[in-house]
Each structure stands twice: as C-alpha cells, then as structure tokens.
Amino acid sequence: MRLFPADKFYMQTAIAQARLAYQEDEAPVGAVVVLKDKIIVKAYNQVERLSDPTAHAEILAVTGAAAFLRSKWLQDCVLYVTVEPCSMCAGALVLARIGRVVFGAVDPKTGAFGSKMNINDLKLNHKIKYKGGIMADECSQLMSDFFRKKREEKKTQTTAIRRTVN
C-alpha cells in the first residue's frame, strides 16, 4: 500500500489524539477531520470521561466538524482515525455524507469497513470511500499496549482482593 505524505501527517495527528485518550485511561482511538488540506477538528475517545457509550472519537469528530462547518453534510471532508470505525460510527459517517475515511488498524471484532462487516454493502443512501492500514503497526501497538495494561490492572486487583479475603 502506498503511503502519501499527507496521509502520514494526518494519521500522526490522529495517533497523537489517541495518546491523549490513553493518558486519560480511555481506549486509545484518535481522529481528525480534514477539509481542503487543513485539520478542522481533532478528537479522541471520551466514553469513560463522559459516561457515554457513543462518545467515540469518530462521533465527536463528526459532531465537531458539523458544528465548525455549520452543516450536517461533510462530503468534502476526510476522516483520519487510528482504528477501523465500528458500525455505530460508520452509520454516523454515512448520515454525515463524509467524503472519505482513512484508518490505521483493522478491528476484526467490530470493524465496519471490511473486517466484521462493510457499511457499503448495506446499500444505504451514501457510499463511503475508504482506505485502511495507514500506519497500522503504530495504531495497533497503541491498542495492544492499552489492553495489556488493562488486563494487568485487573489481574493485580483480583490478586489484591484474594489477599484481602484470605
């Protein structure tokens, strides 16, 4: 797959957003919306902070871009996101008429751009152009590190509980 300099720059910016999520103990997914070669919105997962299961990076990015443009249509925009969007996010991207999606890591459990399903196969009123695998190793590593840390924390908590009980 050919990596264009602009794709790398925007994905690096999305990765920086994902790192902010990681620091806040959120699943490390970051996103940016680009219009005419300019970033108009940066976002990252805030599900835990907002106690909102819909506060995915992509949803927050779409909301921010729509507010910035004062339009519900984002057909001239490109979304860069570190992980393949889920079906909820893909549906929102269809509704927003996003022009294109570029993602890093595939998500075999919930990915809606070819991994678990393909949103374009549903024959909705908008087809989304997309490209995956951009800086996938970096994006995947961030997710792996996060969930490894979560498993270790859970193991430590379980051990502490056992010690307290005994």
PDB file of C-alpha atoms in Angstrom:
ATOM      1  CA  MET A   1       0.000   0.000   0.000  1.00  0.00           C
ATOM      2  CA  ARG A   2       1.337   3.404  -0.940  1.00  0.00           C
ATOM      3  CA  LEU A   3       1.654   5.891   1.904  1.00  0.00           C
ATOM      4  CA  PHE A   4       1.246   9.502   0.868  1.00  0.00           C
ATOM      5  CA  PRO A   5       2.977  12.203   2.959  1.00  0.00           C
ATOM      6  CA  ALA A   6      -0.359  13.863   3.755  1.00  0.00           C
ATOM      7  CA  ASP A   7      -1.839  10.547   4.928  1.00  0.00           C
ATOM      8  CA  LYS A   8       1.140  10.036   7.233  1.00  0.00           C
ATOM      9  CA  PHE A   9       0.929  13.570   8.650  1.00  0.00           C
ATOM     10  CA  TYR A  10      -2.801  13.386   9.361  1.00  0.00           C
ATOM     11  CA  MET A  11      -2.551   9.876  10.807  1.00  0.00           C
ATOM     12  CA  GLN A  12       0.292  11.002  13.074  1.00  0.00           C
ATOM     13  CA  THR A  13      -2.008  13.751  14.315  1.00  0.00           C
ATOM     14  CA  ALA A  14      -4.759  11.184  14.933  1.00  0.00           C
ATOM     15  CA  ILE A  15      -2.239   9.000  16.797  1.00  0.00           C
ATOM     16  CA  ALA A  16      -1.347  11.986  18.994  1.00  0.00           C
ATOM     17  CA  GLN A  17      -5.047  12.261  19.854  1.00  0.00           C
ATOM     18  CA  ALA A  18      -5.157   8.535  20.614  1.00  0.00           C
ATOM     19  CA  ARG A  19      -2.253   9.009  23.019  1.00  0.00           C
ATOM     20  CA  LEU A  20      -4.275  11.680  24.841  1.00  0.00           C
ATOM     21  CA  ALA A  21      -7.085   9.146  25.210  1.00  0.00           C
ATOM     22  CA  TYR A  22      -4.599   6.582  26.536  1.00  0.00           C
ATOM     23  CA  GLN A  23      -3.335   9.068  29.123  1.00  0.00           C
ATOM     24  CA  GLU A  24      -6.926   9.575  30.293  1.00  0.00           C
ATOM     25  CA  ASP A  25      -7.487   5.812  30.541  1.00  0.00           C
ATOM     26  CA  GLU A  26      -9.759   5.789  27.502  1.00  0.00           C
ATOM     27  CA  ALA A  27      -9.491   3.271  24.675  1.00  0.00           C
ATOM     28  CA  PRO A  28      -6.779   4.936  22.557  1.00  0.00           C
ATOM     29  CA  VAL A  29      -8.613   5.948  19.420  1.00  0.00           C
ATOM     30  CA  GLY A  30      -7.933   9.321  17.866  1.00  0.00           C
ATOM     31  CA  ALA A  31      -9.445  11.078  14.873  1.00  0.00           C
ATOM     32  CA  VAL A  32      -9.032  14.208  12.808  1.00  0.00           C
ATOM     33  CA  VAL A  33     -11.265  15.720  10.151  1.00  0.00           C
ATOM     34  CA  VAL A  34      -9.529  17.362   7.225  1.00  0.00           C
ATOM     35  CA  LEU A  35     -11.045  19.836   4.785  1.00  0.00           C
ATOM     36  CA  LYS A  36      -9.028  21.253   1.902  1.00  0.00           C
ATOM     37  CA  ASP A  37      -5.728  20.054   3.393  1.00  0.00           C
ATOM     38  CA  LYS A  38      -6.462  21.637   6.797  1.00  0.00           C
ATOM     39  CA  ILE A  39      -7.374  19.924  10.039  1.00  0.00           C
ATOM     40  CA  ILE A  40     -10.661  21.380  11.230  1.00  0.00           C
ATOM     41  CA  VAL A  41     -11.296  19.032  14.176  1.00  0.00           C
ATOM     42  CA  LYS A  42      -9.279  16.776  16.457  1.00  0.00           C
ATOM     43  CA  ALA A  43     -10.965  14.257  18.741  1.00  0.00           C
ATOM     44  CA  TYR A  44     -10.350  11.173  20.841  1.00  0.00           C
ATOM     45  CA  ASN A  45     -12.457   8.627  22.687  1.00  0.00           C
ATOM     46  CA  GLN A  46     -14.200  10.037  25.760  1.00  0.00           C
ATOM     47  CA  VAL A  47     -16.545   7.187  26.616  1.00  0.00           C
ATOM     48  CA  GLU A  48     -15.343   6.916  30.223  1.00  0.00           C
ATOM     49  CA  ARG A  49     -14.999  10.649  30.858  1.00  0.00           C
ATOM     50  CA  LEU A  50     -18.492  11.413  29.601  1.00  0.00           C
ATOM     51  CA  SER A  51     -20.094   8.117  30.715  1.00  0.00           C
ATOM     52  CA  ASP A  52     -21.415   7.945  27.179  1.00  0.00           C
ATOM     53  CA  PRO A  53     -21.106   4.778  25.090  1.00  0.00           C
ATOM     54  CA  THR A  54     -21.465   6.875  21.924  1.00  0.00           C
ATOM     55  CA  ALA A  55     -18.520   9.200  22.703  1.00  0.00           C
ATOM     56  CA  HIS A  56     -16.221   7.509  20.215  1.00  0.00           C
ATOM     57  CA  ALA A  57     -13.525   9.604  18.553  1.00  0.00           C
ATOM     58  CA  GLU A  58     -15.304   9.421  15.196  1.00  0.00           C
ATOM     59  CA  ILE A  59     -18.643  10.599  16.605  1.00  0.00           C
ATOM     60  CA  LEU A  60     -17.009  13.504  18.437  1.00  0.00           C
ATOM     61  CA  ALA A  61     -15.074  14.390  15.277  1.00  0.00           C
ATOM     62  CA  VAL A  62     -18.215  14.382  13.133  1.00  0.00           C
ATOM     63  CA  THR A  63     -20.090  16.494  15.680  1.00  0.00           C
ATOM     64  CA  GLY A  64     -17.200  18.958  15.855  1.00  0.00           C
ATOM     65  CA  ALA A  65     -16.846  19.182  12.078  1.00  0.00           C
ATOM     66  CA  ALA A  66     -20.587  19.706  11.579  1.00  0.00           C
ATOM     67  CA  ALA A  67     -20.536  22.495  14.172  1.00  0.00           C
ATOM     68  CA  PHE A  68     -17.428  24.058  12.632  1.00  0.00           C
ATOM     69  CA  LEU A  69     -18.927  23.999   9.129  1.00  0.00           C
ATOM     70  CA  ARG A  70     -22.460  24.747  10.355  1.00  0.00           C
ATOM     71  CA  SER A  71     -23.615  21.912   8.136  1.00  0.00           C
ATOM     72  CA  LYS A  72     -24.730  18.339   8.629  1.00  0.00           C
ATOM     73  CA  TRP A  73     -23.011  17.378   5.362  1.00  0.00           C
ATOM     74  CA  LEU A  74     -19.297  16.592   5.384  1.00  0.00           C
ATOM     75  CA  GLN A  75     -18.957  15.379   1.794  1.00  0.00           C
ATOM     76  CA  ASP A  76     -15.778  17.391   1.184  1.00  0.00           C
ATOM     77  CA  CYS A  77     -14.100  16.133   4.366  1.00  0.00           C
ATOM     78  CA  VAL A  78     -11.763  13.254   5.096  1.00  0.00           C
ATOM     79  CA  LEU A  79     -11.769  11.480   8.451  1.00  0.00           C
ATOM     80  CA  TYR A  80      -8.467  10.028   9.635  1.00  0.00           C
ATOM     81  CA  VAL A  81      -8.933   7.602  12.511  1.00  0.00           C
ATOM     82  CA  THR A  82      -6.489   5.267  14.208  1.00  0.00           C
ATOM     83  CA  VAL A  83      -8.810   2.237  14.257  1.00  0.00           C
ATOM     84  CA  GLU A  84     -11.369   0.978  11.756  1.00  0.00           C
ATOM     85  CA  PRO A  85     -14.736   2.517  12.706  1.00  0.00           C
ATOM     86  CA  CYS A  86     -17.429   0.335  14.270  1.00  0.00           C
ATOM     87  CA  SER A  87     -20.944   0.015  12.849  1.00  0.00           C
ATOM     88  CA  MET A  88     -22.279   2.877  15.017  1.00  0.00           C
ATOM     89  CA  CYS A  89     -19.570   5.228  13.792  1.00  0.00           C
ATOM     90  CA  ALA A  90     -19.864   4.012  10.204  1.00  0.00           C
ATOM     91  CA  GLY A  91     -23.601   4.739  10.314  1.00  0.00           C
ATOM     92  CA  ALA A  92     -22.924   8.262  11.564  1.00  0.00           C
ATOM     93  CA  LEU A  93     -20.369   8.745   8.785  1.00  0.00           C
ATOM     94  CA  VAL A  94     -22.968   7.698   6.219  1.00  0.00           C
ATOM     95  CA  LEU A  95     -25.504  10.124   7.709  1.00  0.00           C
ATOM     96  CA  ALA A  96     -22.906  12.920   7.599  1.00  0.00           C
ATOM     97  CA  ARG A  97     -22.066  12.023   3.989  1.00  0.00           C
ATOM     98  CA  ILE A  98     -18.339  12.001   4.858  1.00  0.00           C
ATOM     99  CA  GLY A  99     -16.269  12.123   1.701  1.00  0.00           C
ATOM    100  CA  ARG A 100     -13.610   9.604   2.669  1.00  0.00           C
ATOM    101  CA  VAL A 101     -12.317   7.612   5.639  1.00  0.00           C
ATOM    102  CA  VAL A 102      -8.678   6.690   6.205  1.00  0.00           C
ATOM    103  CA  PHE A 103      -7.985   4.356   9.107  1.00  0.00           C
ATOM    104  CA  GLY A 104      -4.984   2.722  10.713  1.00  0.00           C
ATOM    105  CA  ALA A 105      -5.556  -0.603  12.458  1.00  0.00           C
ATOM    106  CA  VAL A 106      -8.251  -3.019  11.396  1.00  0.00           C
ATOM    107  CA  ASP A 107     -10.754  -4.079  14.042  1.00  0.00           C
ATOM    108  CA  PRO A 108     -11.720  -7.720  13.486  1.00  0.00           C
ATOM    109  CA  LYS A 109     -14.273  -7.624  16.325  1.00  0.00           C
ATOM    110  CA  THR A 110     -16.330  -4.562  15.366  1.00  0.00           C
ATOM    111  CA  GLY A 111     -14.828  -3.010  12.211  1.00  0.00           C
ATOM    112  CA  ALA A 112     -17.444  -1.836   9.714  1.00  0.00           C
ATOM    113  CA  PHE A 113     -15.169  -1.142   6.744  1.00  0.00           C
ATOM    114  CA  GLY A 114     -14.419  -4.709   5.773  1.00  0.00           C
ATOM    115  CA  SER A 115     -13.362  -6.547   8.934  1.00  0.00           C
ATOM    116  CA  LYS A 116     -16.617  -7.578  10.617  1.00  0.00           C
ATOM    117  CA  MET A 117     -18.901  -6.054   8.018  1.00  0.00           C
ATOM    118  CA  ASN A 118     -18.742  -3.454   5.260  1.00  0.00           C
ATOM    119  CA  ILE A 119     -21.084  -0.487   5.656  1.00  0.00           C
ATOM    120  CA  ASN A 120     -21.126  -0.008   1.881  1.00  0.00           C
ATOM    121  CA  ASP A 121     -22.678  -3.472   1.401  1.00  0.00           C
ATOM    122  CA  LEU A 122     -25.867  -2.259   3.094  1.00  0.00           C
ATOM    123  CA  LYS A 123     -26.875  -0.218   0.031  1.00  0.00           C
ATOM    124  CA  LEU A 124     -27.586   2.903   2.039  1.00  0.00           C
ATOM    125  CA  ASN A 125     -28.033   6.344   0.504  1.00  0.00           C
ATOM    126  CA  HIS A 126     -24.290   7.139   0.625  1.00  0.00           C
ATOM    127  CA  LYS A 127     -21.204   5.098  -0.151  1.00  0.00           C
ATOM    128  CA  ILE A 128     -18.006   5.939   1.683  1.00  0.00           C
ATOM    129  CA  LYS A 129     -14.632   5.795   0.001  1.00  0.00           C
ATOM    130  CA  TYR A 130     -12.100   4.365   2.413  1.00  0.00           C
ATOM    131  CA  LYS A 131      -8.548   3.183   2.810  1.00  0.00           C
ATOM    132  CA  GLY A 132      -7.255   1.144   5.735  1.00  0.00           C
ATOM    133  CA  GLY A 133      -3.896   0.073   7.046  1.00  0.00           C
ATOM    134  CA  ILE A 134      -2.273   3.509   7.179  1.00  0.00           C
ATOM    135  CA  MET A 135       0.401   3.345   9.907  1.00  0.00           C
ATOM    136  CA  ALA A 136      -1.395   0.230  11.119  1.00  0.00           C
ATOM    137  CA  ASP A 137       1.523  -1.053  13.193  1.00  0.00           C
ATOM    138  CA  GLU A 138       1.699   2.094  15.319  1.00  0.00           C
ATOM    139  CA  CYS A 139      -2.069   2.214  15.729  1.00  0.00           C
ATOM    140  CA  SER A 140      -2.302  -1.484  16.621  1.00  0.00           C
ATOM    141  CA  GLN A 141       0.559  -1.233  19.101  1.00  0.00           C
ATOM    142  CA  LEU A 142      -1.150   1.573  20.979  1.00  0.00           C
ATOM    143  CA  MET A 143      -4.328  -0.504  21.320  1.00  0.00           C
ATOM    144  CA  SER A 144      -2.377  -3.631  22.314  1.00  0.00           C
ATOM    145  CA  ASP A 145      -0.424  -1.735  24.965  1.00  0.00           C
ATOM    146  CA  PHE A 146      -3.608  -0.234  26.392  1.00  0.00           C
ATOM    147  CA  PHE A 147      -5.491  -3.514  26.675  1.00  0.00           C
ATOM    148  CA  ARG A 148      -2.419  -5.338  28.024  1.00  0.00           C
ATOM    149  CA  LYS A 149      -2.221  -2.671  30.744  1.00  0.00           C
ATOM    150  CA  LYS A 150      -5.942  -3.123  31.478  1.00  0.00           C
ATOM    151  CA  ARG A 151      -5.540  -6.911  31.812  1.00  0.00           C
ATOM    152  CA  GLU A 152      -2.555  -6.441  34.143  1.00  0.00           C
ATOM    153  CA  GLU A 153      -4.516  -3.958  36.282  1.00  0.00           C
ATOM    154  CA  LYS A 154      -7.418  -6.384  36.520  1.00  0.00           C
ATOM    155  CA  LYS A 155      -5.073  -9.228  37.459  1.00  0.00           C
ATOM    156  CA  THR A 156      -3.463  -7.050  40.150  1.00  0.00           C
ATOM    157  CA  GLN A 157      -6.893  -6.092  41.528  1.00  0.00           C
ATOM    158  CA  THR A 158      -8.007  -9.730  41.586  1.00  0.00           C
ATOM    159  CA  THR A 159      -4.835 -10.734  43.436  1.00  0.00           C
ATOM    160  CA  ALA A 160      -5.327  -7.936  45.973  1.00  0.00           C
ATOM    161  CA  ILE A 161      -8.931  -8.996  46.570  1.00  0.00           C
ATOM    162  CA  ARG A 162      -7.862 -12.611  47.106  1.00  0.00           C
ATOM    163  CA  ARG A 163      -5.249 -11.495  49.644  1.00  0.00           C
ATOM    164  CA  THR A 164      -7.835  -9.416  51.494  1.00  0.00           C
ATOM    165  CA  VAL A 165     -10.360 -12.271  51.587  1.00  0.00           C
ATOM    166  CA  ASN A 166      -7.810 -14.847  52.808  1.00  0.00           C
TER     167      ASN A 166
END
